[in-house]
Each structure stands twice: as C-alpha cells, then as structure tokens.
Amino acid sequence: QKHKQQVANIKDWMKALNDMVQSQLHQWKQQQTHHQSQPQPQSLPNTTVNNWSTNGGYNNLPGSKLMQYGMGWLPNKARNPTVIYNSWLTQDPTDGKTSILPTQLYPPELLSDFLCRADLQCILTGHKPIGDLPLPIRVDHKRTTTDSSKWIMACDTSYSGDVKWIHDQRTSLGRSLDNDTNSANARGKVVCEVLMEQDPKGNITKLVTHGTLSDGSVYTSTNLMDDTVSN
C-alpha cells in the first residue's frame, strides 16, 4: 500500500489491526444501508469491474481490505503479509524446499527481544496446519538470568489424518474414524489440547499439551515453562 503505518510494539500493532477491522465493517454496513434504501433494478447490473470476489486486492471497495487480509495470496500471486493465513515454518532459502523454524532463520536474540519487549511469554497460533500435535518453538535466548523460556506454539492440527511417519515404524490410522475411507473428518482419530496455567499476576507457570497422535498412541508433554525440564 502507499502509506504504511509504523508501529513500535505489539500493543500498537493490535490496535492498528483492530482499528482497520472496525473501519472496514463500518464502511461495509454503510454501503449495505445505502443499497437497501435504493429502488431495486429490474435486472442485475454488470458489476464485474467493481466486484471484489472477481478482482481481490486492497482497494477502496467497502470491506475489501478486511477480506484481502484473510487471504494467503495477493491478486498478483505474491504472498499476503497477514497473520490470518500464515505459518511459522518457512522454506529454507538455500534449497526452497525444506521447512525450517524461525529460530533457524533469524538471530535468536531478535525473536527473544521481540517477545520480551512485548511482555509475552507465549504466542499460541492456529492456522496453518502443522501435523498431528502442536509444534512448540522455543525462543531460548535470555536477556537476563531471571527470564523464563519464551515459546511459540503452532496448534492447528487440521488434516492430521494425512500425517506420514518418516524414519519410524509407526503408521497413521488415516482420516477414517470407523473404517469409512470416505470420511470427511480430516483429523481422523487425532485429538490434542493445550493447557496453560497462570499465577495471580498473570505469569504463565505451566504449559503442557496432551492428546492422541495419528497412529493412535497417547502422549502428554512435560511442562514447557519448567526450564530444568525443557533444557
């Protein structure tokens, strides 16, 4: 876009994003109110030129910026910089194929500093799919000796019934819940839960995951906030 708003911290970013959402909803409501107050034509006009679903993009149509923000790609096929449709796994720039973690791509102190300045201990995210259990990404570069570990948890287990086990004798049970190969349930038998506990001050003291993997086995993680264990 022509004018980009610069923000210095996570709170300002969240406010800017929420302001954009409210502005887009307000514009769309105004358009609908105006449209409903007008006489209805006998036939539908050709609105292809101004139809967002046909052209997409961040344009001046009411609600267009909000709708485009929820898409993974821009009309020119470039990736859309959005948190709605994104992944913490990035293609390795050396081969363009291997998936690598952000801690392998950026200096650890950069990620740690971001979380510390934002006063965040953990970021829990959904979309996009990650496998048959949440992916914990540890940001372990500490600014002080009193800092606890920082974590990014990618928790979207959609399509976990399609997981393939590599270098392991176990096999996935697939999507089916009851031997129905046409089951629409893409998770199959997989289930997972992320449990978080906080003290009276709001500090995260416990972060664990548990559930059932794609091969049917049951698991429970250690407390990720316990540095003596996670080390």
mmCIF file of C-alpha atoms in Angstrom:
data_model
loop_
_atom_site.group_PDB
_atom_site.id
_atom_site.type_symbol
_atom_site.label_atom_id
_atom_site.label_comp_id
_atom_site.label_asym_id
_atom_site.label_seq_id
_atom_site.Cartn_x
_atom_site.Cartn_y
_atom_site.Cartn_z
ATOM 1 C CA GLN A 1 0.000 0.000 0.000
ATOM 2 C CA LYS A 2 1.095 3.594 -0.490
ATOM 3 C CA HIS A 3 1.032 4.563 3.174
ATOM 4 C CA LYS A 4 2.250 2.073 5.738
ATOM 5 C CA GLN A 5 1.638 2.733 9.407
ATOM 6 C CA GLN A 6 4.729 2.051 11.511
ATOM 7 C CA VAL A 7 4.253 0.519 14.959
ATOM 8 C CA ALA A 8 6.830 0.055 17.703
ATOM 9 C CA ASN A 9 5.284 -2.712 19.794
ATOM 10 C CA ILE A 10 2.727 -5.496 19.779
ATOM 11 C CA LYS A 11 0.029 -3.444 21.520
ATOM 12 C CA ASP A 12 0.198 -0.700 18.896
ATOM 13 C CA TRP A 13 0.080 -3.349 16.172
ATOM 14 C CA MET A 14 -3.010 -4.988 17.682
ATOM 15 C CA LYS A 15 -4.725 -1.600 17.999
ATOM 16 C CA ALA A 16 -3.931 -0.705 14.380
ATOM 17 C CA LEU A 17 -5.264 -4.072 13.208
ATOM 18 C CA ASN A 18 -8.475 -3.777 15.254
ATOM 19 C CA ASP A 19 -8.972 -0.186 14.043
ATOM 20 C CA MET A 20 -8.720 -1.428 10.468
ATOM 21 C CA VAL A 21 -11.291 -4.155 11.146
ATOM 22 C CA GLN A 22 -13.788 -1.736 12.699
ATOM 23 C CA SER A 23 -13.307 0.789 9.891
ATOM 24 C CA GLN A 24 -13.879 -1.850 7.226
ATOM 25 C CA LEU A 25 -17.003 -3.178 8.951
ATOM 26 C CA HIS A 26 -18.364 0.368 9.280
ATOM 27 C CA GLN A 27 -17.800 1.068 5.576
ATOM 28 C CA TRP A 28 -19.485 -2.198 4.585
ATOM 29 C CA LYS A 29 -22.515 -1.512 6.824
ATOM 30 C CA GLN A 30 -22.874 1.965 5.360
ATOM 31 C CA GLN A 31 -22.832 0.541 1.852
ATOM 32 C CA GLN A 32 -25.481 -2.055 2.719
ATOM 33 C CA THR A 33 -27.712 0.544 4.350
ATOM 34 C CA HIS A 34 -27.428 2.788 1.308
ATOM 35 C CA HIS A 35 -28.048 -0.103 -1.096
ATOM 36 C CA GLN A 36 -31.189 -1.228 0.766
ATOM 37 C CA SER A 37 -32.628 2.299 0.653
ATOM 38 C CA GLN A 38 -32.388 2.469 -3.149
ATOM 39 C CA PRO A 39 -35.027 1.210 -5.634
ATOM 40 C CA GLN A 40 -34.162 -2.276 -6.771
ATOM 41 C CA PRO A 41 -33.378 -2.588 -10.524
ATOM 42 C CA GLN A 42 -35.392 -4.899 -12.748
ATOM 43 C CA SER A 43 -32.227 -6.738 -13.756
ATOM 44 C CA LEU A 44 -28.866 -7.128 -12.109
ATOM 45 C CA PRO A 45 -26.228 -4.739 -13.474
ATOM 46 C CA ASN A 46 -22.846 -5.914 -14.683
ATOM 47 C CA THR A 47 -20.702 -5.363 -11.590
ATOM 48 C CA THR A 48 -17.701 -7.433 -12.636
ATOM 49 C CA VAL A 49 -15.427 -4.378 -12.739
ATOM 50 C CA ASN A 50 -16.186 -3.458 -9.124
ATOM 51 C CA ASN A 51 -16.674 -6.975 -7.781
ATOM 52 C CA TRP A 52 -14.068 -7.747 -5.105
ATOM 53 C CA SER A 53 -14.580 -11.524 -5.358
ATOM 54 C CA THR A 54 -13.501 -11.297 -9.003
ATOM 55 C CA ASN A 55 -10.560 -8.916 -8.659
ATOM 56 C CA GLY A 56 -9.481 -9.030 -4.993
ATOM 57 C CA GLY A 57 -6.804 -6.775 -3.596
ATOM 58 C CA TYR A 58 -6.515 -3.968 -1.069
ATOM 59 C CA ASN A 59 -8.697 -1.420 -2.843
ATOM 60 C CA ASN A 60 -11.305 1.203 -1.948
ATOM 61 C CA LEU A 61 -14.332 -1.101 -2.071
ATOM 62 C CA PRO A 62 -16.052 -1.264 1.347
ATOM 63 C CA GLY A 63 -14.683 -4.224 3.274
ATOM 64 C CA SER A 64 -12.040 -5.092 0.663
ATOM 65 C CA LYS A 65 -9.063 -4.592 2.956
ATOM 66 C CA LEU A 66 -10.542 -6.869 5.622
ATOM 67 C CA MET A 67 -11.422 -9.584 3.107
ATOM 68 C CA GLN A 68 -7.999 -9.443 1.472
ATOM 69 C CA TYR A 69 -6.291 -9.622 4.865
ATOM 70 C CA GLY A 70 -7.848 -13.058 5.335
ATOM 71 C CA MET A 71 -6.319 -14.407 2.129
ATOM 72 C CA GLY A 72 -2.982 -16.147 1.729
ATOM 73 C CA TRP A 73 -2.064 -14.572 -1.596
ATOM 74 C CA LEU A 74 -2.480 -11.256 -3.397
ATOM 75 C CA PRO A 75 -4.044 -10.982 -6.872
ATOM 76 C CA ASN A 76 -0.534 -10.873 -8.393
ATOM 77 C CA LYS A 77 0.214 -14.295 -6.789
ATOM 78 C CA ALA A 78 2.573 -12.769 -4.201
ATOM 79 C CA ARG A 79 2.290 -13.910 -0.580
ATOM 80 C CA ASN A 80 -0.006 -11.747 1.507
ATOM 81 C CA PRO A 81 1.613 -10.450 4.752
ATOM 82 C CA THR A 82 -1.201 -11.498 7.075
ATOM 83 C CA VAL A 83 -1.365 -13.322 10.411
ATOM 84 C CA ILE A 84 -4.686 -14.909 9.447
ATOM 85 C CA TYR A 85 -3.198 -17.172 6.795
ATOM 86 C CA ASN A 86 0.400 -17.855 7.686
ATOM 87 C CA SER A 87 2.812 -20.411 9.068
ATOM 88 C CA TRP A 88 5.731 -20.422 11.495
ATOM 89 C CA LEU A 89 7.528 -22.829 9.167
ATOM 90 C CA THR A 90 9.473 -21.167 6.361
ATOM 91 C CA GLN A 91 11.049 -22.582 3.238
ATOM 92 C CA ASP A 92 14.812 -22.836 3.555
ATOM 93 C CA PRO A 93 16.235 -20.105 1.253
ATOM 94 C CA THR A 94 19.148 -22.398 0.357
ATOM 95 C CA ASP A 95 17.015 -25.052 -1.347
ATOM 96 C CA GLY A 96 13.466 -23.609 -1.411
ATOM 97 C CA LYS A 97 12.007 -26.936 -0.228
ATOM 98 C CA THR A 98 12.961 -27.810 3.336
ATOM 99 C CA SER A 99 10.789 -26.340 6.107
ATOM 100 C CA ILE A 100 12.769 -24.558 8.808
ATOM 101 C CA LEU A 101 11.845 -22.848 12.074
ATOM 102 C CA PRO A 102 12.058 -19.078 12.581
ATOM 103 C CA THR A 103 14.802 -19.721 15.152
ATOM 104 C CA GLN A 104 16.878 -21.184 12.312
ATOM 105 C CA LEU A 105 16.228 -18.214 10.023
ATOM 106 C CA TYR A 106 16.576 -15.253 12.389
ATOM 107 C CA PRO A 107 19.073 -14.493 15.178
ATOM 108 C CA PRO A 108 17.658 -15.902 18.438
ATOM 109 C CA GLU A 109 18.189 -12.606 20.258
ATOM 110 C CA LEU A 110 15.937 -10.870 17.697
ATOM 111 C CA LEU A 111 12.965 -13.138 18.474
ATOM 112 C CA SER A 112 13.657 -13.107 22.198
ATOM 113 C CA ASP A 113 13.908 -9.315 22.274
ATOM 114 C CA PHE A 114 10.590 -9.010 20.451
ATOM 115 C CA LEU A 115 8.809 -11.242 22.963
ATOM 116 C CA CYS A 116 10.458 -9.517 25.939
ATOM 117 C CA ARG A 117 9.618 -6.008 24.725
ATOM 118 C CA ALA A 118 6.021 -7.121 24.157
ATOM 119 C CA ASP A 119 5.961 -8.746 27.629
ATOM 120 C CA LEU A 120 4.910 -12.045 26.038
ATOM 121 C CA GLN A 121 5.800 -15.475 27.364
ATOM 122 C CA CYS A 122 3.993 -17.476 24.718
ATOM 123 C CA ILE A 123 2.304 -16.973 21.361
ATOM 124 C CA LEU A 124 -0.455 -19.517 20.606
ATOM 125 C CA THR A 125 -1.448 -19.660 16.958
ATOM 126 C CA GLY A 126 -3.819 -21.646 14.787
ATOM 127 C CA HIS A 127 -3.866 -21.605 11.007
ATOM 128 C CA LYS A 128 -1.978 -23.124 9.181
ATOM 129 C CA PRO A 129 -1.951 -26.931 9.714
ATOM 130 C CA ILE A 130 1.188 -28.252 11.404
ATOM 131 C CA GLY A 131 0.721 -32.016 11.858
ATOM 132 C CA ASP A 132 -0.841 -34.308 14.459
ATOM 133 C CA LEU A 133 0.285 -32.383 17.563
ATOM 134 C CA PRO A 134 1.128 -28.753 18.405
ATOM 135 C CA LEU A 135 4.603 -27.614 17.385
ATOM 136 C CA PRO A 136 6.481 -25.911 20.268
ATOM 137 C CA ILE A 137 9.146 -23.460 19.096
ATOM 138 C CA ARG A 138 11.456 -22.416 21.896
ATOM 139 C CA VAL A 139 12.975 -18.935 21.866
ATOM 140 C CA ASP A 140 15.626 -19.576 24.479
ATOM 141 C CA HIS A 141 17.999 -16.625 24.197
ATOM 142 C CA LYS A 142 17.517 -14.930 27.565
ATOM 143 C CA ARG A 143 18.071 -11.251 28.213
ATOM 144 C CA THR A 144 18.540 -11.789 31.947
ATOM 145 C CA THR A 145 19.075 -14.774 34.199
ATOM 146 C CA THR A 146 15.574 -14.298 35.623
ATOM 147 C CA ASP A 147 13.801 -14.579 32.277
ATOM 148 C CA SER A 148 11.879 -17.803 31.732
ATOM 149 C CA SER A 149 11.720 -19.532 28.375
ATOM 150 C CA LYS A 150 9.665 -17.947 25.615
ATOM 151 C CA TRP A 151 7.555 -20.134 23.376
ATOM 152 C CA ILE A 152 5.693 -20.045 20.089
ATOM 153 C CA MET A 153 3.048 -22.770 19.867
ATOM 154 C CA ALA A 154 1.602 -23.618 16.455
ATOM 155 C CA CYS A 155 -1.563 -25.566 17.303
ATOM 156 C CA ASP A 156 -3.503 -26.216 14.078
ATOM 157 C CA THR A 157 -3.936 -29.996 13.675
ATOM 158 C CA SER A 158 -6.253 -29.859 10.656
ATOM 159 C CA TYR A 159 -5.574 -32.679 8.147
ATOM 160 C CA SER A 160 -3.652 -34.583 10.819
ATOM 161 C CA GLY A 161 -5.200 -37.774 9.456
ATOM 162 C CA ASP A 162 -2.883 -37.324 6.466
ATOM 163 C CA VAL A 163 0.325 -37.371 8.551
ATOM 164 C CA LYS A 164 3.111 -39.601 7.190
ATOM 165 C CA TRP A 165 5.580 -41.130 9.651
ATOM 166 C CA ILE A 166 9.166 -40.894 8.384
ATOM 167 C CA HIS A 167 12.070 -42.942 9.783
ATOM 168 C CA ASP A 168 9.620 -44.597 12.167
ATOM 169 C CA GLN A 169 7.841 -47.950 12.119
ATOM 170 C CA ARG A 170 4.551 -46.412 13.198
ATOM 171 C CA THR A 171 1.873 -45.620 10.610
ATOM 172 C CA SER A 172 -1.009 -43.190 10.557
ATOM 173 C CA LEU A 173 -4.529 -44.531 11.014
ATOM 174 C CA GLY A 174 -5.681 -42.067 8.354
ATOM 175 C CA ARG A 175 -8.788 -39.936 8.254
ATOM 176 C CA SER A 176 -11.303 -42.651 8.957
ATOM 177 C CA LEU A 177 -12.998 -42.857 12.346
ATOM 178 C CA ASP A 178 -14.823 -46.131 11.747
ATOM 179 C CA ASN A 179 -13.146 -47.763 8.713
ATOM 180 C CA ASP A 180 -15.014 -45.376 6.422
ATOM 181 C CA THR A 181 -12.378 -44.402 3.846
ATOM 182 C CA ASN A 182 -14.623 -41.596 2.589
ATOM 183 C CA SER A 183 -14.825 -39.934 5.988
ATOM 184 C CA ALA A 184 -14.893 -36.145 5.758
ATOM 185 C CA ASN A 185 -13.130 -35.864 9.111
ATOM 186 C CA ALA A 186 -9.599 -34.883 8.081
ATOM 187 C CA ARG A 187 -8.271 -35.286 11.642
ATOM 188 C CA GLY A 188 -9.089 -38.990 11.922
ATOM 189 C CA LYS A 189 -8.549 -40.156 15.498
ATOM 190 C CA VAL A 190 -6.228 -37.268 16.358
ATOM 191 C CA VAL A 191 -7.146 -35.017 19.271
ATOM 192 C CA CYS A 192 -4.993 -32.516 21.144
ATOM 193 C CA GLU A 193 -5.324 -29.972 23.920
ATOM 194 C CA VAL A 194 -3.010 -27.196 25.093
ATOM 195 C CA LEU A 195 -3.278 -26.462 28.819
ATOM 196 C CA MET A 196 -1.962 -23.260 30.353
ATOM 197 C CA GLU A 197 -1.859 -22.175 33.992
ATOM 198 C CA GLN A 198 -1.168 -18.660 35.269
ATOM 199 C CA ASP A 199 -0.319 -17.242 38.676
ATOM 200 C CA PRO A 200 -2.300 -14.347 40.245
ATOM 201 C CA LYS A 201 -0.053 -11.861 38.405
ATOM 202 C CA GLY A 202 -0.833 -13.406 35.030
ATOM 203 C CA ASN A 203 2.530 -15.089 34.548
ATOM 204 C CA ILE A 204 2.396 -18.440 32.773
ATOM 205 C CA THR A 205 3.606 -21.116 35.173
ATOM 206 C CA LYS A 206 2.566 -24.230 33.278
ATOM 207 C CA LEU A 207 2.259 -25.044 29.581
ATOM 208 C CA VAL A 208 1.590 -28.631 28.519
ATOM 209 C CA THR A 209 -0.010 -30.460 25.615
ATOM 210 C CA HIS A 210 -1.647 -33.864 25.556
ATOM 211 C CA GLY A 211 -3.755 -35.951 23.248
ATOM 212 C CA THR A 212 -3.753 -38.770 20.695
ATOM 213 C CA LEU A 213 -1.383 -38.969 17.729
ATOM 214 C CA SER A 214 -2.243 -40.101 14.208
ATOM 215 C CA ASP A 215 -1.071 -43.654 14.969
ATOM 216 C CA GLY A 216 -3.439 -43.857 17.948
ATOM 217 C CA SER A 217 -0.810 -43.503 20.669
ATOM 218 C CA VAL A 218 -1.463 -41.227 23.636
ATOM 219 C CA TYR A 219 1.006 -38.583 24.779
ATOM 220 C CA THR A 220 1.491 -35.902 27.427
ATOM 221 C CA SER A 221 4.263 -33.334 27.252
ATOM 222 C CA THR A 222 6.404 -32.022 30.080
ATOM 223 C CA ASN A 223 5.792 -28.536 31.451
ATOM 224 C CA LEU A 224 7.443 -26.320 28.865
ATOM 225 C CA MET A 225 7.748 -23.456 31.361
ATOM 226 C CA ASP A 226 9.967 -25.591 33.600
ATOM 227 C CA ASP A 227 13.466 -24.704 32.363
ATOM 228 C CA THR A 228 15.047 -27.529 34.328
ATOM 229 C CA VAL A 229 12.992 -29.995 32.270
ATOM 230 C CA SER A 230 12.906 -28.297 28.862
ATOM 231 C CA ASN A 231 16.659 -27.844 28.868
#
